[in-house]
Coordinates of C-alpha atoms and ligand atoms in Angstrom, one line a residue:
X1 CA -22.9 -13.8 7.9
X2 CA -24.1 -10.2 8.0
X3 CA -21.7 -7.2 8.7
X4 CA -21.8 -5.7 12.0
X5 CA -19.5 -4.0 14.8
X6 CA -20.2 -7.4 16.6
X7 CA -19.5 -9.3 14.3
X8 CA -15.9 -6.9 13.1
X9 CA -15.4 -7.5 17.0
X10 CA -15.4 -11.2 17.1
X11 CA -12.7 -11.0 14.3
X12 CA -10.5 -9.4 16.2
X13 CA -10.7 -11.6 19.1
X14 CA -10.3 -15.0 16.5
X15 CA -7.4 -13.3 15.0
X16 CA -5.4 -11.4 17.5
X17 CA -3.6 -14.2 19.3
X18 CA -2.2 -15.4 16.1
X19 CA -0.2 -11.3 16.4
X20 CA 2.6 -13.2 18.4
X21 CA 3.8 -15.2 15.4
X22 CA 5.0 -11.9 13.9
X23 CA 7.0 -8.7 15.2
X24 CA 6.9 -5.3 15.2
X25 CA 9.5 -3.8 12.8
X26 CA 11.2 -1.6 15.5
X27 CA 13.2 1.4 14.1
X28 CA 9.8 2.8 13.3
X29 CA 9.2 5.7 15.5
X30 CA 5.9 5.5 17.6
X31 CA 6.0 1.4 17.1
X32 CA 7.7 -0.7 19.4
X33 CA 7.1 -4.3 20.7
X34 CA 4.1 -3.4 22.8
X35 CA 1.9 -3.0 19.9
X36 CA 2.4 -6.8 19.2
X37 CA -1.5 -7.5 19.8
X38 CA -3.1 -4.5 18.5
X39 CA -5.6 -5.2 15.6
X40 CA -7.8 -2.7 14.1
X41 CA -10.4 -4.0 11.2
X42 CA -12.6 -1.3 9.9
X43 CA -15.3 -2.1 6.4
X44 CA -16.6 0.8 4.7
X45 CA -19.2 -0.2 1.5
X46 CA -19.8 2.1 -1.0
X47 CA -23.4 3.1 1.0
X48 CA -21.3 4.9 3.2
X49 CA -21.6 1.8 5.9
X50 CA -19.0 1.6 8.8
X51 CA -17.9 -1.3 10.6
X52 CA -15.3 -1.1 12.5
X53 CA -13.2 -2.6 15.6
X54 CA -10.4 -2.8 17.8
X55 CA -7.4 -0.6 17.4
X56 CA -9.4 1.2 14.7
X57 CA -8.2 4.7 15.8
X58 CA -4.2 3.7 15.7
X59 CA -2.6 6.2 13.2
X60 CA 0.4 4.5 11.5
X61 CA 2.5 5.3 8.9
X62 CA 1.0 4.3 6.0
X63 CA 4.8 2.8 4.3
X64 CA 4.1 0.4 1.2
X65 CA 0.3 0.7 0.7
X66 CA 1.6 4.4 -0.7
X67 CA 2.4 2.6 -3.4
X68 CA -0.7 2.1 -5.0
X69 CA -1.2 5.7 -4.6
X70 CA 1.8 6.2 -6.2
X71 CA 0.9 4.0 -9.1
X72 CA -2.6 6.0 -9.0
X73 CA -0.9 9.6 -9.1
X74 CA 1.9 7.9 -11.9
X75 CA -1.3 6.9 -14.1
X76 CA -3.2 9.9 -14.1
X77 CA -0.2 12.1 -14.5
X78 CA 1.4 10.5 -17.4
X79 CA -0.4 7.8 -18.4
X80 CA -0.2 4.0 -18.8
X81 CA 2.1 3.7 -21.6
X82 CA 5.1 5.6 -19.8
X83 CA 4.3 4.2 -16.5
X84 CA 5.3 0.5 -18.3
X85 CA 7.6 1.9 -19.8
X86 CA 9.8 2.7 -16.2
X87 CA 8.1 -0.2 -14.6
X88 CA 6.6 -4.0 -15.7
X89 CA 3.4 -5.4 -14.1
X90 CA 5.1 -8.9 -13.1
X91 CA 5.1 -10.9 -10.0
X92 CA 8.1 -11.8 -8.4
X93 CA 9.3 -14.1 -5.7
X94 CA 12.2 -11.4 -4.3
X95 CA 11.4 -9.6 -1.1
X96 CA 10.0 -6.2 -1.9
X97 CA 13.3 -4.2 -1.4
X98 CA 15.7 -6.8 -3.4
X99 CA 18.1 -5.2 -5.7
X100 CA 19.8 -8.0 -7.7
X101 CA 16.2 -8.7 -9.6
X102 CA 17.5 -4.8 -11.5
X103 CA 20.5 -6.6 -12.9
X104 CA 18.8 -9.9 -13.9
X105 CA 15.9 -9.1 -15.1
X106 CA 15.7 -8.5 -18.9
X107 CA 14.1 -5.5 -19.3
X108 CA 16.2 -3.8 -16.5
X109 CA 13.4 -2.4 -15.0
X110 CA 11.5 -2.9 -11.5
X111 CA 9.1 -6.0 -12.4
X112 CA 6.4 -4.2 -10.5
X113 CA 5.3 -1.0 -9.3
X114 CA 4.7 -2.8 -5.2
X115 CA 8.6 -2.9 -4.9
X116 CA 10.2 0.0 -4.0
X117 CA 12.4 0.1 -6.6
X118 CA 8.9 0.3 -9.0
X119 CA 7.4 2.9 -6.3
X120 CA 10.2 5.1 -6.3
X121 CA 10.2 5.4 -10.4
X122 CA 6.4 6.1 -9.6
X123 CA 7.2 8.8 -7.5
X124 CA 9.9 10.2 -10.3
X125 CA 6.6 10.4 -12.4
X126 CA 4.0 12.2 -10.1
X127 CA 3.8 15.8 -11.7
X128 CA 4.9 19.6 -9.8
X129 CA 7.4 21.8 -9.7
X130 CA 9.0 20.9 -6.4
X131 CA 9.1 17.8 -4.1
X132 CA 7.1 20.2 -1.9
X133 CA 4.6 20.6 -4.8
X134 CA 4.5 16.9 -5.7
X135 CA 4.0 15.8 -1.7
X136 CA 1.3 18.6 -1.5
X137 CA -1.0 17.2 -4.6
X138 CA -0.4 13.6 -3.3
X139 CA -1.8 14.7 0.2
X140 CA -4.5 16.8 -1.6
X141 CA -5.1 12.9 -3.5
X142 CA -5.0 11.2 0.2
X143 CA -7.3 13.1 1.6
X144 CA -9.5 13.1 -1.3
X145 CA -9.9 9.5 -1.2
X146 CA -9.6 9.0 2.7
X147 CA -12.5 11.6 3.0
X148 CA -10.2 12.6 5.8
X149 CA -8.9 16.4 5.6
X150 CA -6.4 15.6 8.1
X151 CA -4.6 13.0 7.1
X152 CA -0.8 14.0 7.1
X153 CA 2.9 13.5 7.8
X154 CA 4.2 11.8 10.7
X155 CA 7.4 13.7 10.8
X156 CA 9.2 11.7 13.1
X157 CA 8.6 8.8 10.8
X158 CA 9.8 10.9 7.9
X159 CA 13.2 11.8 9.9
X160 CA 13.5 8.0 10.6
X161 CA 12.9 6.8 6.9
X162 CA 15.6 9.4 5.4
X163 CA 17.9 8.0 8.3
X164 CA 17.4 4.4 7.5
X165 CA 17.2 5.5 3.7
X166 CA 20.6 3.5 2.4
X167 CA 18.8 0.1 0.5
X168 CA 16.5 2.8 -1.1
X169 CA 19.2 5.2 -2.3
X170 CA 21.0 2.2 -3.6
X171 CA 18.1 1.2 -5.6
X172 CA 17.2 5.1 -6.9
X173 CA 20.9 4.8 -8.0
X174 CA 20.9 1.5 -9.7
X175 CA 17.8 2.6 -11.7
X176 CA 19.8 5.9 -12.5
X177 CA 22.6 3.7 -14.2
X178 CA 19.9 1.7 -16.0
X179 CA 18.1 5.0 -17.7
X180 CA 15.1 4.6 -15.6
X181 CA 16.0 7.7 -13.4
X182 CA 17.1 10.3 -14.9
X183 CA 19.9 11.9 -12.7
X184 CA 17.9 15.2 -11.9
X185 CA 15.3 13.0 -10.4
X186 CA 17.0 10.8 -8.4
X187 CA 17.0 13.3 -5.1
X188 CA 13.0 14.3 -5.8
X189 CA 12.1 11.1 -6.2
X190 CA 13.3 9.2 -3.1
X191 CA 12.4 12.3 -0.9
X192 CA 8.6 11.9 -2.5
X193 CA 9.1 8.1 -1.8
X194 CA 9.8 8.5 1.6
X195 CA 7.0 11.4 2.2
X196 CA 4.4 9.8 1.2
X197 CA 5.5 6.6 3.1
X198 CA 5.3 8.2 6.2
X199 CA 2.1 9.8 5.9
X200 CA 0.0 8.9 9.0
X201 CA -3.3 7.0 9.0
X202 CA -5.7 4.6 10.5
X203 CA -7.7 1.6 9.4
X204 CA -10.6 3.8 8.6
X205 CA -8.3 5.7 6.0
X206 CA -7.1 2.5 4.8
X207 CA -10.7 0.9 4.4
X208 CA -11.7 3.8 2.8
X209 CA -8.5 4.0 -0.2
X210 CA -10.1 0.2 -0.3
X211 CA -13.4 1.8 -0.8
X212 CA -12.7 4.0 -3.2
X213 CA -11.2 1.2 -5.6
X214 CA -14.0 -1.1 -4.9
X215 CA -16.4 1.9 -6.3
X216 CA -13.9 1.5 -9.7
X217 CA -12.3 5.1 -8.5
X218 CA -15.2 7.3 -6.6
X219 CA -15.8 9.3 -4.0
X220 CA -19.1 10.4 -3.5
X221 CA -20.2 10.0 -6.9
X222 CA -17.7 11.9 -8.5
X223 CA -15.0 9.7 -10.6
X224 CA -11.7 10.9 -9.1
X225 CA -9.7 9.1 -11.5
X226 CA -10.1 7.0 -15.0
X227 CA -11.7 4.0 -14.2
X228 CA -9.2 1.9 -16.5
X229 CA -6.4 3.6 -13.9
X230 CA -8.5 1.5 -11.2
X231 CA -8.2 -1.8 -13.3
X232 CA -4.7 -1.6 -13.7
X233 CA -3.8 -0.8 -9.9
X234 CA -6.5 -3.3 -8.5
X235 CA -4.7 -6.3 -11.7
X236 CA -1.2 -5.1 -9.7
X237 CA -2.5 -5.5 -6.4
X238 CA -3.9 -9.0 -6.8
X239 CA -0.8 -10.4 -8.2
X240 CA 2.0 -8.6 -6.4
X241 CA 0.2 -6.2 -3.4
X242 CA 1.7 -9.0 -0.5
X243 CA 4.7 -9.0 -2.3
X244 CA 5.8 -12.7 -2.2
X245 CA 3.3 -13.7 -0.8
X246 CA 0.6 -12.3 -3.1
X247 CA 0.3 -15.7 -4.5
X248 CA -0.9 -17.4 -1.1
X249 CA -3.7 -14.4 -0.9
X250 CA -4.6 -15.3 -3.9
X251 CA -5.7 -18.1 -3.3
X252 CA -7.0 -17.6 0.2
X253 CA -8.0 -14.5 0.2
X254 CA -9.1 -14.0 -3.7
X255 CA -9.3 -10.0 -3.9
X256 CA -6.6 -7.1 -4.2
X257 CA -4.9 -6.3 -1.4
X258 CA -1.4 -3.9 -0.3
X259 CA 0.2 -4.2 2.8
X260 CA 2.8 -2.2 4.4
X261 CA 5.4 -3.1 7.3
X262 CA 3.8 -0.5 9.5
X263 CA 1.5 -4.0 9.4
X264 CA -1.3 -2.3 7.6
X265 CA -3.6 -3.7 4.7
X266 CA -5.7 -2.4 2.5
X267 CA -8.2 -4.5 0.6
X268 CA -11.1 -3.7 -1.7
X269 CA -13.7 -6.8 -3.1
X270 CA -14.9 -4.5 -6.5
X271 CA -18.1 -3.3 -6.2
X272 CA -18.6 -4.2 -2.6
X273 CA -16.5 -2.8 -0.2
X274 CA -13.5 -1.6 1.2
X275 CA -11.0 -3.6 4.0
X276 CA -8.1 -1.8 6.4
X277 CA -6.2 -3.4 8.6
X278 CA -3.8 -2.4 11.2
X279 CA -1.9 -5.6 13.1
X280 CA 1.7 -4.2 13.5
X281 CA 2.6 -8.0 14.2
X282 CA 4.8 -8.7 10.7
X283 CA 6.1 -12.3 9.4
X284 CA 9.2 -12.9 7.5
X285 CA 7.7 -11.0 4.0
X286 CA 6.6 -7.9 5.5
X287 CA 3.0 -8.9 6.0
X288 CA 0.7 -8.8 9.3
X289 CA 0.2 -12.0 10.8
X290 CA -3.3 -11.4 12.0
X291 CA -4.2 -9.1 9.5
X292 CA -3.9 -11.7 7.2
X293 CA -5.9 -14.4 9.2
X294 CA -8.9 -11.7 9.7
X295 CA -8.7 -11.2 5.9
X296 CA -9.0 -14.8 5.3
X297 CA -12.0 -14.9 8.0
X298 CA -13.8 -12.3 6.4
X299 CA -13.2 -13.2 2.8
X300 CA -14.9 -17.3 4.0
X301 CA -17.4 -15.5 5.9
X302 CA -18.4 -12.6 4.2
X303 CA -18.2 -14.6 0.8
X304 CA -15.7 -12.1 -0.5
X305 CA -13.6 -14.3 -2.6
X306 CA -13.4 -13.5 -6.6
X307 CA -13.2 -16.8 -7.3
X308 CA -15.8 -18.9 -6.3
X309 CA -19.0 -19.9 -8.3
Ligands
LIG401 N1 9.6 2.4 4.3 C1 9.8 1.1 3.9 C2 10.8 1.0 2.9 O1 11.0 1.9 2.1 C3 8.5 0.5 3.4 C4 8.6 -0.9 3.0 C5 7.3 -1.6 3.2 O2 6.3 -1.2 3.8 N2 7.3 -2.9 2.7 O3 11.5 0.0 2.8

């Protein structure tokens, strides 16, 4: 099969019917039930190649794929030792905002940095003197690897996230009684959390975060980050980037992936090219119901799968 708009085009149209098996998450601001159908799919390869269609020019709050950007900023900032130190790289079968896995687990520490428990102790270690600070080199991060200058907050989102904020806040104060927050940081780093959730983008963006990790951390040319930082986040999205359900993508899918319940995805096939989704349609786990079909069309068309000899 050979990419082209036509052929992006004839994704959608396979996949968007399966949209009413899911729902919109509705205390989103700007989402409601009538963007059950939408579907955007956009490709971007490292040749600087765009294939896009369908809803493609839907800004969305960007929610859980900021965690790998998190992770990213965490890495560079204060590298991998004290990043696994706050947070472990292992799976888990808990939905992504459980809190009893903190008390269980041995190490008392998120299992992974794709829960928000793990991407609000990311967030505690993303470096500036203010939240204001922080959000601003985060955005400046964004935009870098979006190749999009205007990529921003929804603020309306931001207001809705703060007001819905009480699971998170429970979790940035279980971590505080565990030592992994430290008590100063609590505040900063669920306000950073939530920022950077709600910053607004499209599938392009999306494709082109993808992009940027399928290039092993470039943008045009220039290595943005340490290559071994790319390793490590593309390693965390493969085995825990669909949550409970990473598993399942794994095996259908075969190559790092992050989704968000805005019903976003970003995917990136290492040294090929970069995936974003938009299907606001969301099943049980948080994941987009025909996002996830189109990425398993694309991976059996396209021949994207890791996996196969
Ligand atoms: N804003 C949501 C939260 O913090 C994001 C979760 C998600 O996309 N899975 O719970």
């Amino acid at each position: 099969m050979k990419l082209s708009n036509d052929y992006i085009q004839e994704v959608v149209k396979e996949c968007r019917p399966f949209a009413s098996d899911g729902k919109v998450i509705d205390h989103l601001p700007g989402k409601d039930q009538s963007h059950l159908t939408n579907l955007g799919i956009t490709i971007v390869t490292p040749e600087g190649e765009v294939y896009s269609a369908g809803e493609e020019k839907h800004a969305f709050s960007i929610q859980s794929i900021s965690k790998i950007i998190n992770l990213m900023m965490a890495l560079e900032d204060f590298g991998e030792e004290t990043v696994f130190q706050k947070v472990d790289k292992e799976p888990t079968d808990d939905f992504f905002n459980a809190i009893s896995n903190l008390e269980n687990y041995d190490h008392h520490r998120p299992y992974n940095p794709m829960l928000n428990s793990g991407a609000i102790a990311m967030a505690s270690l993303i470096k500036g003197s203010t939240v204001e600070e922080r959000f601003e080199r985060v955005m400046a991060f964004t935009r870098k690897i979006t190749s999009n200058e205007n990529v921003s907050m929804d603020n309306e989102v931001y207001e809705s996230e703060k007001k819905n904020d009480s699971r998170n806040r429970s979790l940035a104060y279980f971590m505080e009684s565990l030592g992994i927050l430290p008590h100063q940081e609590l505040e900063p780093a669920l306000e950073l959390y939530l920022k950077v959730n709600s910053l607004a983008v499209t599938s392009h963006d999306l494709a082109r975060i993808g992009c940027f990790l399928a290039e092993g951390g470039k943008v045009n040319g220039e290595q943005v980050i340490h290559p071994r930082n790319v390793r490590i986040t593309l390693a965390i999205m493969m085995t825990s980037g669909m949550y409970n359900e990473s598993g399942s993508f794994a095996v259908d899918v075969g190559f790092p992936l992050k989704s968000g319940v805005s019903g976003g995805i970003t995917g990136a096939v290492p040294g090929k090219l970069g995936i974003g989704i938009i299907g606001p349609a969301i099943n049980q786990k948080g994941n987009s119901v025909a996002g996830g079909k189109a990425l398993i069309k694309l991976s059996e068309d396209l021949s994207l799968n890791l996996f196969q000899m």
